[in-house]
Amino acid sequence: MAGSDVLAFIERILPDLLRGAVITVELASMGLFLGLVLGLPTAFLRAYGKGLPKYIATLYVEAIRGTPLVVQLFIIHYGLPDLGLTFPRFVSAWLALGINSGAYQAEYFRGGIEAISAGQMAAAQALGMSRLQAIRHIILPQAFRLALPAWTNEAIYMVKYTSIAFMIAVPELLARGKMIISWYFRPTETLLAVAAIYLVILWVVARLMRLVENRFKIPGIGFETDQRA
Amino acid sequence: MSTLSPEPVKPLLDGSLKNENEKKREIVRVSGLKKSFGSLEVLKGIDLSVREGEVVVIVGPSGTGKSTLLRCINLLTEPDAGHVWVDGAEITARGADVNKIRAKTGMVFQEFNLFNHLTALNNVAIGLKVVKKIPEEEARRRAMEELERVGLSSKASSYPAELSGGQKQRVAIARALAMDPRVMLFDEPTSALDPELIGEVLEVMKKLASEGMTMLVVSHEMGFAKEVADRIVFMEGGLIVEEGPPDVMFSAPKKARTKEFLGKIGAIHGGTVVA
Ligand SMILES: Nc1ncnc2c1ncn2[C@@H]1O[C@H](COP(=O)(O)OP(=O)(O)OP(=O)(O)O)[C@@H](O)[C@H]1O
Ligand SMILES: [Mg+2]
């Protein structure tokens, strides 16, 4: 196979793959966002809550972490319609990824919260802050910084996990690759192109997170920044 | 400092206003305070009264409940029984606005507990902004004044991790002062400090005392106690064993146990006596 032939082939399939990549990036960023929205309150309920809300938060985290992501995806896409809840493919994938990520993000944030000494809450309350004000102004900003390295890993995993959406035929990057393979029967070049695009996305994500970490860096609130490219 | 009668200050209610000091407002009043942790009874009925401008130093063996007593006064720890009044408002009353009453007490902790994510200036300003709802500009201006008061305006933009222990504790004092408290509670403010840094913190505390701040200080710095305290309270086993002015407590305590403890502690934590 001549090199120019390979290049021409890749040029031909690239627009299709890039359209898939856009969906991959959308899924990943929306999934991370949903995970954040679910994960933060879950973390605070587990760390500071009591009674039923805390129990529900714990149940959520344990149930999600104790089952495979694909099973969660299938329950949402093929199981929930039995209960009258039917979602478009993209929405099912988004919900599965977001709900899954929320459980993991909750644990990262909880780790951050628990690494903060009880004296911080005491000092805030001694100033006259309510518990909620103390959480908002004192605990959250520190927990967020402490959780950032783990959150960066979560962002990177999220990009890779979006590929399971191909199992319910969401036309993301991997699904496009699969389609292209069935049209042209050239799996090696196609999959290498798919992998290369994932690599570029992940590289960009890592750079972005590095910027975020530098932006929020504060002396004494340690997180390692230089382990990732 | 003012001269106090050797007797513990009588409650306001009994009407015997014998001398000038007893006419002063009662800022903190604790009555029948009890606290247990599980089966461990830490406070067994504490009665204490602190009047405006008074400096009271609490001493006692480790595990005696000194920190617990301070924490009950601003309700960081909830007592099992008894009452606490701060500046006339009962913080232990049902339905009391705890956050509001707390803002009347400033607390300084052994481990500083500065907010790690905020600069020195913002550590001092945050209470003004969040609790007192003072606008940003004004809060920063007032925070700067408080930092000047403890001699740290040059460190305004430093984070806690960039400060020495003594500087951290001075920022912590400024943070508490910014809320304009009626009483300052100090829980062993110098015992986490290297010896050479203790002096700068004690200096700030002495200055505060001379400005008339009401202070309740748990400390074994006997030099400070002799020089600044109006009254020394000796606690042991969850009870107040004896209290009185420093000269009486050091030279002629009524209880043998007081004499023994203060003798021992003076030998370790002595200091120049300027009383
Ligand atoms: N939150 C808590 N839960 C359980 N036990 C506690 C708690 N806080 C304090 N205690 C216990 O209560 C007792 C009194 O503690 P406290 O800290 O008030 O003593 P202290 O006089 O300040 O001692 P030290 O000089 O060592 O600071 C100790 O035995 C301590 O272990
Ligand atoms: Mg203590």
Coordinates of C-alpha atoms and ligand atoms in Angstrom, one line a residue:
Chain A
M1 CA 0.0 0.0 0.0
A2 CA 1.6 3.2 -1.0
G3 CA 1.9 6.1 1.5
S4 CA 0.1 8.5 -0.8
D5 CA -2.8 6.1 -1.0
V6 CA -3.0 6.0 2.8
L7 CA -2.9 9.8 3.0
A8 CA -5.6 10.1 0.4
F9 CA -7.8 7.6 2.2
I10 CA -7.4 9.4 5.5
E11 CA -8.2 12.7 3.8
R12 CA -11.3 11.1 2.5
I13 CA -12.6 9.8 5.8
L14 CA -11.4 12.6 8.0
P15 CA -14.5 14.9 7.7
D16 CA -16.7 12.0 8.8
L17 CA -14.4 11.2 11.7
L18 CA -14.2 14.8 12.8
R19 CA -18.0 15.1 12.8
G20 CA -17.9 12.1 15.2
A21 CA -15.2 13.8 17.2
V22 CA -17.4 16.8 17.7
I23 CA -20.1 14.5 19.2
T24 CA -17.4 12.8 21.4
V25 CA -16.3 16.2 22.7
E26 CA -20.0 17.3 23.3
L27 CA -20.8 14.0 25.1
A28 CA -17.6 14.3 27.3
S29 CA -18.1 17.9 28.3
M30 CA -21.8 17.6 28.9
G31 CA -21.2 14.3 30.8
L32 CA -18.5 16.0 33.0
F33 CA -20.9 18.9 33.6
L34 CA -23.8 16.7 34.7
G35 CA -21.3 14.7 36.8
L36 CA -20.2 17.9 38.5
V37 CA -23.8 19.0 39.2
L38 CA -24.6 15.6 40.7
G39 CA -21.2 14.9 42.3
L40 CA -20.7 18.1 44.3
P41 CA -23.9 17.9 46.3
T42 CA -23.5 14.2 46.7
A43 CA -20.0 14.8 48.2
F44 CA -21.3 17.3 50.7
L45 CA -24.2 15.2 51.7
R46 CA -21.9 12.3 52.4
A47 CA -19.4 14.5 54.3
Y48 CA -21.8 16.7 56.2
G49 CA -25.3 15.3 55.8
K50 CA -27.2 12.9 58.0
G51 CA -30.3 10.7 57.8
L52 CA -32.1 9.9 54.6
P53 CA -30.3 12.4 52.3
K54 CA -26.9 11.0 53.3
Y55 CA -28.2 7.5 52.9
I56 CA -29.4 8.2 49.4
A57 CA -26.1 9.9 48.5
T58 CA -24.2 6.8 49.7
L59 CA -26.5 4.4 47.9
Y60 CA -26.1 6.4 44.6
V61 CA -22.3 6.3 44.8
E62 CA -22.1 2.6 45.8
A63 CA -24.7 1.5 43.2
I64 CA -22.9 3.3 40.4
R65 CA -19.4 2.2 41.4
G66 CA -20.6 -1.3 41.9
T67 CA -21.9 -1.9 38.4
P68 CA -20.4 -1.6 34.9
L69 CA -21.0 1.5 32.9
V70 CA -22.4 -0.5 29.9
V71 CA -25.0 -2.0 32.1
Q72 CA -26.0 1.5 33.3
L73 CA -26.2 2.7 29.7
F74 CA -28.4 -0.3 28.7
I75 CA -30.7 0.2 31.7
I76 CA -31.2 3.8 30.7
H77 CA -31.6 3.2 27.0
Y78 CA -33.4 -0.2 26.9
G79 CA -34.8 -0.5 30.4
L80 CA -36.4 2.8 31.2
P81 CA -38.7 2.8 28.2
D82 CA -40.5 0.0 30.0
L83 CA -41.3 2.6 32.6
G84 CA -42.4 5.0 29.9
L85 CA -39.2 6.9 29.8
T86 CA -37.7 7.0 26.3
F87 CA -34.7 9.1 25.4
P88 CA -33.0 9.9 22.1
R89 CA -29.7 7.9 21.8
F90 CA -27.5 10.9 22.5
V91 CA -29.5 11.8 25.7
S92 CA -29.3 8.2 27.0
A93 CA -25.6 8.2 26.5
W94 CA -25.2 11.6 28.1
L95 CA -27.3 10.6 31.1
A96 CA -25.4 7.3 31.6
L97 CA -22.0 9.1 31.4
G98 CA -23.1 12.0 33.6
I99 CA -24.7 9.8 36.3
N100 CA -21.7 7.5 36.3
S101 CA -19.2 10.3 36.4
G102 CA -21.2 12.0 39.2
A103 CA -20.6 9.1 41.5
Y104 CA -16.8 9.2 40.9
Q105 CA -16.6 12.9 41.1
A106 CA -18.5 12.8 44.4
E107 CA -15.8 10.6 45.8
Y108 CA -13.0 12.9 44.5
F109 CA -14.7 15.9 46.1
R110 CA -15.4 14.0 49.3
G111 CA -11.7 13.1 49.5
G112 CA -11.0 16.8 49.1
I113 CA -13.5 17.8 51.8
E114 CA -12.1 15.2 54.3
A115 CA -8.6 16.4 53.7
I116 CA -9.6 19.8 55.1
S117 CA -9.1 20.0 58.9
A118 CA -12.1 20.4 61.2
G119 CA -10.5 23.6 62.4
Q120 CA -11.4 25.4 59.1
M121 CA -15.1 24.9 59.8
A122 CA -14.7 25.8 63.5
A123 CA -12.9 29.0 62.6
A124 CA -15.6 30.0 60.0
Q125 CA -18.4 29.3 62.5
A126 CA -16.5 31.2 65.2
L127 CA -16.7 34.3 62.9
G128 CA -20.4 33.9 62.8
M129 CA -20.8 32.1 59.5
S130 CA -23.6 29.5 59.2
R131 CA -22.6 26.0 58.2
L132 CA -23.8 26.7 54.7
Q133 CA -21.8 29.9 54.4
A134 CA -18.8 28.1 55.7
I135 CA -19.2 25.4 53.1
R136 CA -19.7 27.9 50.4
H137 CA -16.8 30.3 51.2
I138 CA -14.3 28.1 53.1
I139 CA -14.7 24.4 52.5
L140 CA -15.8 24.4 48.8
P141 CA -12.9 26.5 47.4
Q142 CA -10.4 24.3 49.2
A143 CA -12.1 21.0 48.4
F144 CA -12.3 22.0 44.7
R145 CA -8.5 22.7 44.6
L146 CA -7.7 19.5 46.4
A147 CA -9.9 17.5 44.1
L148 CA -8.5 19.0 40.9
P149 CA -5.8 16.4 40.1
A150 CA -8.4 13.6 40.4
W151 CA -10.9 15.6 38.4
T152 CA -8.3 16.0 35.6
N153 CA -8.1 12.2 35.5
E154 CA -11.8 12.0 35.4
A155 CA -12.0 14.3 32.4
I156 CA -9.5 12.2 30.6
Y157 CA -11.4 9.0 31.4
M158 CA -14.6 10.6 30.4
V159 CA -13.3 11.3 26.8
K160 CA -12.4 7.6 26.5
Y161 CA -15.6 6.3 28.0
T162 CA -17.8 8.2 25.5
S163 CA -16.8 5.5 23.1
I164 CA -19.2 3.1 24.7
A165 CA -22.0 5.3 23.2
F166 CA -21.3 3.5 20.0
M167 CA -23.1 0.5 21.5
I168 CA -26.4 2.3 21.3
A169 CA -25.4 3.7 17.9
V170 CA -24.7 7.3 18.9
P171 CA -22.6 8.6 15.9
E172 CA -19.6 9.6 17.9
L173 CA -16.0 9.1 16.9
L174 CA -15.7 5.3 17.4
A175 CA -19.1 4.6 15.8
R176 CA -18.1 6.6 12.7
G177 CA -14.9 4.6 12.5
K178 CA -16.9 1.4 12.7
M179 CA -19.1 2.6 9.9
I180 CA -16.2 3.6 7.7
I181 CA -14.6 0.2 8.2
S182 CA -17.8 -1.5 7.0
W183 CA -17.8 0.7 3.9
Y184 CA -14.1 0.5 2.9
F185 CA -12.8 -2.6 4.7
R186 CA -9.7 -0.8 5.8
P187 CA -9.7 -1.3 9.6
T188 CA -6.1 -0.6 10.3
E189 CA -5.8 2.8 8.8
T190 CA -9.3 3.8 10.0
L191 CA -8.7 2.7 13.6
L192 CA -5.3 4.3 13.7
A193 CA -6.9 7.6 12.5
V194 CA -9.6 7.2 15.2
A195 CA -6.9 6.6 17.9
A196 CA -4.9 9.6 16.7
I197 CA -8.0 11.8 17.0
Y198 CA -8.6 10.6 20.6
L199 CA -5.0 11.3 21.3
V200 CA -5.3 14.9 20.1
I201 CA -8.5 15.5 22.1
L202 CA -6.9 14.1 25.2
W203 CA -3.8 16.2 24.7
V204 CA -5.9 19.3 24.5
V205 CA -7.9 18.3 27.6
A206 CA -4.6 17.8 29.5
R207 CA -3.4 21.2 28.4
L208 CA -6.6 22.8 29.4
M209 CA -6.6 21.2 32.8
R210 CA -3.1 22.3 33.3
L211 CA -4.2 25.9 32.6
V212 CA -7.0 25.5 35.1
E213 CA -4.7 24.1 37.8
N214 CA -2.3 27.0 37.3
R215 CA -5.1 29.5 37.4
F216 CA -6.3 28.2 40.8
K217 CA -2.9 27.3 42.3
I218 CA -2.4 28.6 45.8
P219 CA 0.7 28.1 47.9
G220 CA 0.2 25.5 50.5
I221 CA -2.9 23.8 48.9
G222 CA -0.9 21.1 47.3
F223 CA -1.8 19.4 44.0
E224 CA 0.8 18.1 41.7
T225 CA 0.6 19.8 38.3
D226 CA 3.6 18.5 36.4
Q227 CA 2.8 14.8 36.1
R228 CA 0.8 15.3 32.9
A229 CA 1.8 16.6 29.5
Chain B
M1 CA -4.6 47.0 84.7
S2 CA -7.5 47.5 87.0
T3 CA -7.5 46.2 90.5
L4 CA -10.0 43.6 91.3
S5 CA -11.2 42.3 94.6
P6 CA -9.6 38.9 95.4
E7 CA -13.1 37.4 95.6
P8 CA -14.6 36.0 92.5
V9 CA -16.9 38.6 90.9
K10 CA -20.4 38.2 92.2
P11 CA -23.3 37.8 89.8
L12 CA -24.9 41.1 88.8
L13 CA -28.2 40.0 90.2
D14 CA -27.2 40.1 93.9
G15 CA -27.2 43.8 94.0
S16 CA -24.0 44.3 96.0
L17 CA -22.2 46.8 93.8
K18 CA -19.3 47.4 96.2
N19 CA -16.7 48.7 94.0
E20 CA -16.2 50.2 90.6
N21 CA -15.4 46.9 88.9
E22 CA -18.6 45.3 89.9
K23 CA -20.4 48.1 88.2
K24 CA -18.9 47.1 84.9
R25 CA -21.0 45.2 82.5
E26 CA -20.9 41.5 82.5
I27 CA -19.7 40.4 79.1
V28 CA -19.6 36.6 79.6
R29 CA -21.6 34.7 82.1
V30 CA -21.5 30.9 82.4
S31 CA -23.7 29.1 84.9
G32 CA -24.0 25.4 85.8
L33 CA -22.2 24.4 82.5
K34 CA -21.9 20.7 82.0
K35 CA -20.6 18.7 79.1
S36 CA -19.9 15.0 78.6
F37 CA -18.4 13.2 75.6
G38 CA -19.9 9.7 75.8
S39 CA -19.3 8.5 79.3
L40 CA -16.6 11.0 79.9
E41 CA -17.8 14.0 82.0
V42 CA -15.5 16.8 80.9
L43 CA -17.3 19.8 82.5
K44 CA -19.0 19.2 85.8
G45 CA -20.8 22.4 86.5
I46 CA -18.8 25.6 85.7
D47 CA -19.8 29.0 86.9
L48 CA -17.9 32.0 85.5
S49 CA -18.4 35.6 85.0
V50 CA -16.2 38.0 83.0
R51 CA -16.7 41.7 83.1
E52 CA -16.0 44.3 80.5
G53 CA -12.3 44.9 80.0
E54 CA -11.3 42.0 82.3
V55 CA -8.5 39.7 81.3
V56 CA -9.0 36.2 82.7
V57 CA -6.4 33.5 82.3
I58 CA -7.5 29.9 82.6
V59 CA -4.9 27.3 83.7
G60 CA -5.1 23.7 84.5
P61 CA -3.8 20.2 83.6
S62 CA -4.2 18.7 80.2
G63 CA -7.6 17.1 79.6
T64 CA -9.3 19.2 82.2
G65 CA -11.8 20.8 79.9
K66 CA -10.3 24.2 79.3
S67 CA -10.8 24.1 75.5
T68 CA -14.2 22.6 75.9
L69 CA -15.2 25.5 78.2
L70 CA -14.1 28.1 75.6
R71 CA -15.8 26.2 72.8
C72 CA -19.1 26.1 74.8
I73 CA -19.0 29.8 75.2
N74 CA -19.4 30.3 71.4
L75 CA -21.3 27.1 71.0
L76 CA -18.7 25.4 68.8
T77 CA -19.5 22.6 71.3
E78 CA -23.0 22.3 72.6
P79 CA -23.3 22.0 76.4
D80 CA -25.5 19.3 77.9
A81 CA -26.7 21.6 80.7
G82 CA -26.3 25.1 82.0
H83 CA -26.4 28.5 80.4
V84 CA -24.1 30.9 78.6
W85 CA -24.7 34.6 78.1
V86 CA -22.6 36.8 75.8
D87 CA -23.1 40.5 76.1
G88 CA -26.5 40.0 77.7
A89 CA -27.8 37.6 75.1
E90 CA -28.2 33.9 76.0
I91 CA -26.6 31.8 73.3
T92 CA -27.9 28.6 74.9
A93 CA -31.5 29.8 74.8
R94 CA -33.8 27.9 72.6
G95 CA -34.2 29.7 69.2
A96 CA -31.3 32.0 69.9
D97 CA -29.6 33.4 66.8
V98 CA -26.4 31.5 67.4
N99 CA -24.5 32.9 64.4
K100 CA -25.3 36.4 65.4
I101 CA -24.2 35.9 69.0
R102 CA -21.1 34.0 67.9
A103 CA -20.0 37.1 65.9
K104 CA -19.7 38.9 69.3
T105 CA -17.0 36.5 70.4
G106 CA -13.7 36.3 68.6
M107 CA -11.8 33.1 68.9
V108 CA -8.1 32.4 68.4
F109 CA -7.1 28.7 68.1
Q110 CA -3.9 26.9 69.1
E111 CA -3.5 25.7 65.5
F112 CA -4.3 29.2 64.0
N113 CA -6.9 27.7 61.5
L114 CA -6.3 30.4 59.0
F115 CA -8.2 29.9 55.8
N116 CA -5.6 28.3 53.6
H117 CA -7.0 29.5 50.3
L118 CA -7.2 33.2 51.2
T119 CA -4.5 35.8 51.5
A120 CA -3.9 37.4 54.9
L121 CA -6.0 40.3 53.9
N122 CA -8.9 38.2 52.7
N123 CA -8.7 36.0 55.8
V124 CA -9.5 39.2 57.8
A125 CA -12.0 40.5 55.2
I126 CA -14.0 37.4 54.7
G127 CA -16.0 37.6 57.9
L128 CA -16.8 41.2 57.2
K129 CA -18.1 40.3 53.7
V130 CA -20.0 37.1 54.4
V131 CA -21.3 37.7 57.9
K132 CA -21.5 41.5 58.2
K133 CA -22.4 41.9 54.5
I134 CA -19.9 44.8 54.2
P135 CA -19.1 45.7 50.5
E136 CA -15.8 44.5 49.1
E137 CA -13.9 47.8 49.1
E138 CA -14.9 48.8 52.6
A139 CA -14.2 45.3 53.9
R140 CA -10.7 45.4 52.4
R141 CA -10.0 48.8 53.9
R142 CA -11.1 47.7 57.3
A143 CA -9.2 44.4 57.0
M144 CA -6.1 46.4 56.2
E145 CA -6.5 48.5 59.3
E146 CA -6.8 45.3 61.4
L147 CA -3.6 43.9 59.8
E148 CA -1.9 47.2 60.7
R149 CA -3.0 46.8 64.2
V150 CA -1.1 43.5 64.5
G151 CA 1.8 44.9 62.5
L152 CA 1.3 42.8 59.4
S153 CA 0.1 45.2 56.7
S154 CA 3.2 44.3 54.6
K155 CA 2.0 40.7 54.5
A156 CA -1.5 41.5 53.2
S157 CA -1.1 39.5 50.0
S158 CA 0.7 36.5 51.5
Y159 CA -1.1 33.2 51.8
P160 CA -1.0 31.4 55.2
A161 CA 1.6 28.9 53.9
E162 CA 3.9 31.8 53.3
L163 CA 3.7 33.1 56.9
S164 CA 5.6 32.1 60.0
G165 CA 3.7 30.6 62.9
G166 CA 3.8 33.9 64.8
Q167 CA 2.6 35.8 61.8
K168 CA -0.2 33.3 61.2
Q169 CA -1.4 33.7 64.8
R170 CA -1.3 37.5 64.5
V171 CA -3.4 37.4 61.3
A172 CA -5.8 35.0 63.2
I173 CA -6.1 37.7 65.9
A174 CA -6.7 40.4 63.3
R175 CA -9.4 38.2 61.7
A176 CA -11.2 37.8 65.0
L177 CA -10.8 41.5 65.9
A178 CA -12.3 42.6 62.5
M179 CA -15.7 41.4 63.6
D180 CA -15.6 43.9 66.5
P181 CA -16.1 41.3 69.2
R182 CA -17.2 42.0 72.7
V183 CA -14.8 39.4 74.0
M184 CA -11.8 37.5 72.7
L185 CA -11.4 33.8 73.5
F186 CA -7.8 32.5 73.2
D187 CA -7.2 28.8 73.3
E188 CA -3.5 28.3 74.0
P189 CA -2.5 30.8 71.3
T190 CA 1.2 30.3 71.7
S191 CA 1.6 26.6 72.5
A192 CA 2.1 25.6 68.8
L193 CA 4.8 28.3 68.3
D194 CA 8.5 28.0 68.3
P195 CA 9.8 29.7 71.4
E196 CA 11.3 32.7 69.5
L197 CA 7.9 33.5 68.0
I198 CA 5.9 33.5 71.2
G199 CA 6.9 37.0 72.1
E200 CA 5.4 38.7 69.1
V201 CA 2.0 37.1 69.7
L202 CA 2.0 37.9 73.4
E203 CA 2.9 41.5 72.6
V204 CA -0.2 41.8 70.4
M205 CA -2.3 40.3 73.2
K206 CA -0.8 42.7 75.8
K207 CA -1.6 45.6 73.5
L208 CA -5.2 44.4 73.2
A209 CA -5.5 44.1 76.9
S210 CA -4.2 47.6 77.4
E211 CA -6.8 48.9 74.9
G212 CA -9.5 47.5 77.2
M213 CA -10.5 44.3 75.3
T214 CA -12.3 41.7 77.4
M215 CA -10.2 38.5 77.1
L216 CA -10.6 34.9 78.2
V217 CA -7.2 33.2 77.7
V218 CA -6.3 29.6 78.2
S219 CA -2.5 29.7 78.5
H220 CA 0.4 28.5 80.5
E221 CA 2.4 31.6 79.8
M222 CA 2.8 32.5 83.4
G223 CA 4.8 35.7 82.6
F224 CA 1.9 36.9 80.6
A225 CA -0.6 35.9 83.3
K226 CA 1.2 37.7 86.0
E227 CA 1.7 40.8 83.9
V228 CA -1.7 41.1 82.2
A229 CA -4.3 39.0 83.9
D230 CA -6.9 40.5 86.3
R231 CA -7.8 37.1 87.4
I232 CA -6.5 33.6 87.2
V233 CA -8.8 30.7 87.1
F234 CA -7.4 27.3 88.0
M235 CA -9.4 24.4 86.5
E236 CA -9.1 20.7 87.2
G237 CA -11.2 17.7 86.6
G238 CA -14.0 19.7 84.9
L239 CA -14.4 22.1 87.8
I240 CA -13.0 25.5 88.8
V241 CA -10.8 24.8 91.8
E242 CA -9.9 28.4 92.7
E243 CA -9.8 31.8 91.1
G244 CA -8.3 35.1 92.1
P245 CA -5.9 37.9 91.2
P246 CA -2.5 36.7 90.1
D247 CA -0.6 38.0 93.1
V248 CA -3.0 36.1 95.5
M249 CA -3.0 33.0 93.3
F250 CA 0.7 32.8 93.1
S251 CA 1.7 33.9 96.6
A252 CA -1.2 32.9 98.8
P253 CA -3.6 30.5 97.2
K254 CA -6.3 28.9 99.4
K255 CA -6.0 25.5 98.0
A256 CA -2.9 23.3 98.3
R257 CA -3.6 21.9 94.8
T258 CA -3.5 25.4 93.3
K259 CA -0.2 26.1 94.9
E260 CA 1.3 22.9 93.7
F261 CA 0.1 23.3 90.1
L262 CA 1.0 27.0 89.7
G263 CA 4.4 26.2 91.2
K264 CA 5.0 23.5 88.7
I265 CA 3.8 25.5 85.8
G266 CA 5.7 28.6 86.8
A267 CA 8.9 26.6 86.8
I268 CA 8.3 25.5 83.2
H269 CA 6.6 28.5 81.7
G270 CA 7.9 31.3 83.9
G271 CA 8.8 34.6 82.5
T272 CA 9.5 38.1 83.6
V273 CA 7.1 39.4 86.2
V274 CA 6.1 43.0 85.7
A275 CA 3.1 42.8 88.0
Ligands
LIG1 N1 -15.1 16.3 70.4 C1 -14.7 15.4 71.4 N2 -15.1 14.2 71.4 C2 -14.7 13.3 72.4 N3 -13.9 13.7 73.4 C3 -13.5 15.0 73.5 C4 -13.9 15.9 72.5 N4 -13.3 17.1 72.8 C5 -12.6 16.9 73.9 N5 -12.7 15.6 74.4 C6 -12.2 15.1 75.6 O1 -12.5 15.9 76.6 C7 -11.5 16.0 77.6 C8 -11.2 17.5 77.8 O2 -10.7 18.1 76.6 P1 -10.2 19.6 76.5 O3 -9.7 19.7 75.1 O4 -11.4 20.5 76.8 O5 -9.1 19.7 77.6 P2 -8.1 20.8 77.8 O6 -8.2 21.2 79.2 O7 -8.2 21.9 76.8 O8 -6.7 20.0 77.6 P3 -5.3 20.5 76.9 O9 -4.6 21.3 77.9 O10 -4.7 19.2 76.6 O11 -5.7 21.3 75.7 C9 -10.3 15.3 77.0 O12 -10.2 14.0 77.6 C10 -10.6 15.1 75.6 O13 -10.1 13.9 75.1
MG2 MG -7.1 22.5 75.1

